[in-house]
PDB file of C-alpha atoms in Angstrom:
ATOM      1  CA  MET A   1      15.581 -16.723 -14.510  1.00 37.00           C
ATOM      2  CA  SER A   2      16.701 -19.175 -11.839  1.00 34.00           C
ATOM      3  CA  ASP A   3      14.121 -21.743 -12.984  1.00 37.00           C
ATOM      4  CA  GLN A   4      15.779 -21.831 -16.395  1.00 37.00           C
ATOM      5  CA  ASN A   5      19.219 -22.333 -14.833  1.00 37.00           C
ATOM      6  CA  LEU A   6      17.868 -25.061 -12.569  1.00 36.00           C
ATOM      7  CA  SER A   7      16.223 -26.992 -15.386  1.00 41.00           C
ATOM      8  CA  THR A   8      19.293 -26.670 -17.606  1.00 45.00           C
ATOM      9  CA  SER A   9      21.623 -27.947 -14.888  1.00 51.00           C
ATOM     10  CA  GLU A  10      19.343 -30.891 -14.138  1.00 66.00           C
ATOM     11  CA  VAL A  11      19.130 -32.144 -17.724  1.00 74.00           C
ATOM     12  CA  PRO A  12      21.125 -35.372 -17.743  1.00 82.00           C
ATOM     13  CA  VAL A  13      23.869 -35.691 -20.331  1.00 95.00           C
ATOM     14  CA  ILE A  14      23.788 -38.918 -22.290  1.00 97.00           C
ATOM     15  CA  SER A  15      27.393 -39.676 -23.227  1.00 98.00           C
ATOM     16  CA  VAL A  16      28.060 -41.970 -26.180  1.00 98.00           C
ATOM     17  CA  VAL A  17      31.483 -43.624 -26.491  1.00 98.00           C
ATOM     18  CA  ASP A  18      32.182 -45.610 -29.663  1.00 98.00           C
ATOM     19  CA  ASP A  19      35.078 -45.707 -32.125  1.00 97.00           C
ATOM     20  CA  ASP A  20      32.614 -45.721 -35.061  1.00 97.00           C
ATOM     21  CA  PRO A  21      31.774 -42.069 -35.846  1.00 98.00           C
ATOM     22  CA  SER A  22      28.488 -43.009 -37.517  1.00 98.00           C
ATOM     23  CA  VAL A  23      27.292 -44.770 -34.350  1.00 98.00           C
ATOM     24  CA  VAL A  24      28.262 -41.780 -32.197  1.00 98.00           C
ATOM     25  CA  GLU A  25      26.599 -39.313 -34.564  1.00 98.00           C
ATOM     26  CA  GLY A  26      23.425 -41.397 -34.881  1.00 98.00           C
ATOM     27  CA  LEU A  27      23.005 -41.959 -31.145  1.00 98.00           C
ATOM     28  CA  VAL A  28      23.763 -38.333 -30.239  1.00 98.00           C
ATOM     29  CA  SER A  29      21.168 -37.204 -32.812  1.00 98.00           C
ATOM     30  CA  LEU A  30      18.611 -39.694 -31.497  1.00 98.00           C
ATOM     31  CA  MET A  31      19.121 -38.611 -27.875  1.00 98.00           C
ATOM     32  CA  GLU A  32      18.845 -34.930 -28.803  1.00 97.00           C
ATOM     33  CA  SER A  33      15.717 -35.593 -30.890  1.00 97.00           C
ATOM     34  CA  VAL A  34      13.893 -36.856 -27.790  1.00 96.00           C
ATOM     35  CA  GLY A  35      15.051 -33.982 -25.578  1.00 94.00           C
ATOM     36  CA  TYR A  36      18.239 -35.202 -23.923  1.00 95.00           C
ATOM     37  CA  GLU A  37      21.509 -33.356 -23.906  1.00 96.00           C
ATOM     38  CA  ALA A  38      24.065 -35.653 -25.542  1.00 97.00           C
ATOM     39  CA  ALA A  39      27.818 -35.747 -26.065  1.00 97.00           C
ATOM     40  CA  GLY A  40      29.829 -38.084 -28.264  1.00 98.00           C
ATOM     41  CA  PHE A  41      33.340 -39.448 -27.847  1.00 98.00           C
ATOM     42  CA  SER A  42      35.524 -41.568 -30.111  1.00 98.00           C
ATOM     43  CA  SER A  43      37.355 -43.281 -27.241  1.00 98.00           C
ATOM     44  CA  ALA A  44      37.161 -44.088 -23.548  1.00 97.00           C
ATOM     45  CA  GLU A  45      40.177 -41.867 -22.960  1.00 97.00           C
ATOM     46  CA  ALA A  46      38.479 -38.899 -24.653  1.00 97.00           C
ATOM     47  CA  PHE A  47      35.440 -39.404 -22.406  1.00 97.00           C
ATOM     48  CA  LEU A  48      37.552 -39.602 -19.234  1.00 94.00           C
ATOM     49  CA  ASN A  49      39.418 -36.410 -20.172  1.00 94.00           C
ATOM     50  CA  SER A  50      36.227 -34.464 -20.918  1.00 93.00           C
ATOM     51  CA  ALA A  51      34.144 -32.166 -18.769  1.00 87.00           C
ATOM     52  CA  SER A  52      31.136 -34.377 -19.584  1.00 84.00           C
ATOM     53  CA  SER A  53      32.395 -37.317 -17.545  1.00 82.00           C
ATOM     54  CA  GLY A  54      31.255 -35.661 -14.315  1.00 83.00           C
ATOM     55  CA  LYS A  55      27.867 -34.596 -15.734  1.00 89.00           C
ATOM     56  CA  THR A  56      26.912 -37.842 -17.425  1.00 94.00           C
ATOM     57  CA  GLY A  57      23.536 -39.251 -16.398  1.00 94.00           C
ATOM     58  CA  CYS A  58      23.898 -42.325 -18.589  1.00 96.00           C
ATOM     59  CA  LEU A  59      26.803 -43.771 -20.549  1.00 97.00           C
ATOM     60  CA  ILE A  60      26.264 -45.649 -23.819  1.00 98.00           C
ATOM     61  CA  LEU A  61      29.485 -47.548 -24.299  1.00 97.00           C
ATOM     62  CA  ASP A  62      30.944 -49.768 -27.010  1.00 97.00           C
ATOM     63  CA  VAL A  63      32.606 -52.911 -25.690  1.00 95.00           C
ATOM     64  CA  ARG A  64      35.504 -53.154 -28.148  1.00 94.00           C
ATOM     65  CA  MET A  65      37.483 -50.074 -29.083  1.00 96.00           C
ATOM     66  CA  PRO A  66      41.141 -49.345 -29.786  1.00 96.00           C
ATOM     67  CA  GLY A  67      42.963 -48.449 -26.590  1.00 96.00           C
ATOM     68  CA  MET A  68      40.782 -48.782 -23.529  1.00 97.00           C
ATOM     69  CA  GLY A  69      37.716 -50.950 -24.140  1.00 95.00           C
ATOM     70  CA  GLY A  70      34.296 -50.535 -22.598  1.00 95.00           C
ATOM     71  CA  LEU A  71      34.715 -53.175 -19.897  1.00 94.00           C
ATOM     72  CA  GLU A  72      37.965 -51.538 -18.750  1.00 96.00           C
ATOM     73  CA  LEU A  73      36.254 -48.134 -18.601  1.00 96.00           C
ATOM     74  CA  GLN A  74      33.467 -49.710 -16.539  1.00 95.00           C
ATOM     75  CA  ARG A  75      36.096 -51.080 -14.118  1.00 94.00           C
ATOM     76  CA  ARG A  76      37.837 -47.699 -13.864  1.00 94.00           C
ATOM     77  CA  LEU A  77      34.611 -45.862 -13.148  1.00 93.00           C
ATOM     78  CA  ALA A  78      33.666 -48.425 -10.499  1.00 92.00           C
ATOM     79  CA  ALA A  79      37.094 -47.997  -8.867  1.00 93.00           C
ATOM     80  CA  GLN A  80      36.362 -44.258  -8.655  1.00 90.00           C
ATOM     81  CA  VAL A  81      33.008 -45.100  -7.042  1.00 89.00           C
ATOM     82  CA  ASP A  82      31.278 -43.608 -10.061  1.00 89.00           C
ATOM     83  CA  GLN A  83      27.687 -44.910 -10.172  1.00 89.00           C
ATOM     84  CA  THR A  84      26.924 -43.698 -13.710  1.00 93.00           C
ATOM     85  CA  PRO A  85      24.565 -46.241 -15.300  1.00 96.00           C
ATOM     86  CA  ILE A  86      26.104 -47.927 -18.349  1.00 97.00           C
ATOM     87  CA  ILE A  87      24.457 -49.371 -21.443  1.00 98.00           C
ATOM     88  CA  PHE A  88      26.837 -51.522 -23.454  1.00 97.00           C
ATOM     89  CA  ILE A  89      26.528 -51.797 -27.225  1.00 97.00           C
ATOM     90  CA  THR A  90      28.514 -54.218 -29.351  1.00 94.00           C
ATOM     91  CA  ALA A  91      28.760 -55.796 -32.773  1.00 91.00           C
ATOM     92  CA  HIS A  92      30.410 -58.816 -31.146  1.00 83.00           C
ATOM     93  CA  SER A  93      28.286 -61.365 -29.378  1.00 72.00           C
ATOM     94  CA  GLY A  94      29.617 -63.083 -26.341  1.00 76.00           C
ATOM     95  CA  GLN A  95      27.754 -64.569 -23.412  1.00 84.00           C
ATOM     96  CA  GLU A  96      30.763 -64.157 -21.116  1.00 87.00           C
ATOM     97  CA  MET A  97      31.232 -60.486 -22.023  1.00 87.00           C
ATOM     98  CA  SER A  98      27.550 -59.768 -21.552  1.00 89.00           C
ATOM     99  CA  ALA A  99      27.415 -61.647 -18.258  1.00 90.00           C
ATOM    100  CA  GLU A 100      30.488 -59.831 -16.919  1.00 90.00           C
ATOM    101  CA  ALA A 101      29.150 -56.400 -17.872  1.00 92.00           C
ATOM    102  CA  LEU A 102      25.741 -57.086 -16.315  1.00 92.00           C
ATOM    103  CA  ARG A 103      27.306 -58.618 -13.194  1.00 92.00           C
ATOM    104  CA  ARG A 104      29.325 -55.425 -12.765  1.00 92.00           C
ATOM    105  CA  GLY A 105      26.125 -53.348 -12.863  1.00 92.00           C
ATOM    106  CA  ALA A 106      25.442 -52.508 -16.509  1.00 95.00           C
ATOM    107  CA  VAL A 107      21.817 -51.596 -17.186  1.00 96.00           C
ATOM    108  CA  ALA A 108      21.704 -53.306 -20.583  1.00 96.00           C
ATOM    109  CA  PHE A 109      23.861 -55.076 -23.141  1.00 95.00           C
ATOM    110  CA  LEU A 110      22.593 -54.472 -26.685  1.00 96.00           C
ATOM    111  CA  ARG A 111      23.875 -56.139 -29.830  1.00 94.00           C
ATOM    112  CA  LYS A 112      24.290 -53.953 -32.926  1.00 93.00           C
ATOM    113  CA  PRO A 113      22.167 -53.293 -34.822  1.00 94.00           C
ATOM    114  CA  PHE A 114      19.575 -52.461 -32.182  1.00 96.00           C
ATOM    115  CA  SER A 115      16.282 -50.619 -32.534  1.00 97.00           C
ATOM    116  CA  GLN A 116      15.719 -47.025 -31.485  1.00 97.00           C
ATOM    117  CA  GLU A 117      13.050 -48.295 -29.104  1.00 97.00           C
ATOM    118  CA  SER A 118      15.440 -50.680 -27.329  1.00 98.00           C
ATOM    119  CA  ILE A 119      18.141 -48.042 -26.790  1.00 98.00           C
ATOM    120  CA  LEU A 120      15.604 -45.444 -25.634  1.00 98.00           C
ATOM    121  CA  GLU A 121      14.046 -47.937 -23.193  1.00 98.00           C
ATOM    122  CA  ALA A 122      17.516 -48.745 -21.853  1.00 98.00           C
ATOM    123  CA  VAL A 123      18.300 -45.026 -21.416  1.00 97.00           C
ATOM    124  CA  GLN A 124      15.018 -44.461 -19.554  1.00 96.00           C
ATOM    125  CA  SER A 125      15.803 -47.420 -17.311  1.00 95.00           C
ATOM    126  CA  ALA A 126      19.327 -46.127 -16.688  1.00 96.00           C
ATOM    127  CA  LEU A 127      18.125 -42.651 -15.767  1.00 94.00           C
ATOM    128  CA  ALA A 128      15.466 -44.109 -13.461  1.00 93.00           C
ATOM    129  CA  ARG A 129      18.160 -46.191 -11.759  1.00 88.00           C
ATOM    130  CA  ARG A 130      20.359 -43.120 -11.353  1.00 81.00           C
ATOM    131  CA  ALA A 131      17.478 -41.121  -9.852  1.00 78.00           C
ATOM    132  CA  GLY A 132      16.783 -43.856  -7.320  1.00 72.00           C
ATOM    133  CA  PRO A 133      13.560 -44.666  -5.538  1.00 61.00           C
ATOM    134  CA  SER A 134      13.661 -41.639  -3.230  1.00 45.00           C
ATOM    135  CA  VAL A 135      12.937 -39.067  -5.954  1.00 41.00           C
ATOM    136  CA  HIS A 136       9.293 -37.956  -5.893  1.00 40.00           C
ATOM    137  CA  GLU A 137       8.158 -35.284  -8.302  1.00 41.00           C
ATOM    138  CA  GLY A 138       5.813 -32.644  -7.009  1.00 39.00           C
ATOM    139  CA  GLN A 139       6.816 -32.993  -3.363  1.00 37.00           C
ATOM    140  CA  PRO A 140       8.449 -30.066  -1.535  1.00 36.00           C
TER     141      PRO A 140
END
């Protein structure tokens, strides 16, 4: 009934954007295995042009991709006043890149390969940030 529709609409979508299909597939499978709805995209442009961009509760985003990179997508979302929490993932280490992403509000910056535990902790942190401190379960 309406409870089912309510719970379905409130399930946050975890969007994964990476040009490596195996990373996208693995992270989407992991998110779904722990009960999240997940969507995968091979580019920042594909994410921006999707219906998921407005429903995303957390964005897992590769830093370096052909076309628009992760930092540019972060800037574009911020310019649209989009507060979607972002977790950056990268195979390239760089203190400056990491510092810039975190300064601009990223929840985490994880270097590939990362553990399932570290990405799941980052997602939980991102969703808690999105919910904000005013959300209290069980109150009318």
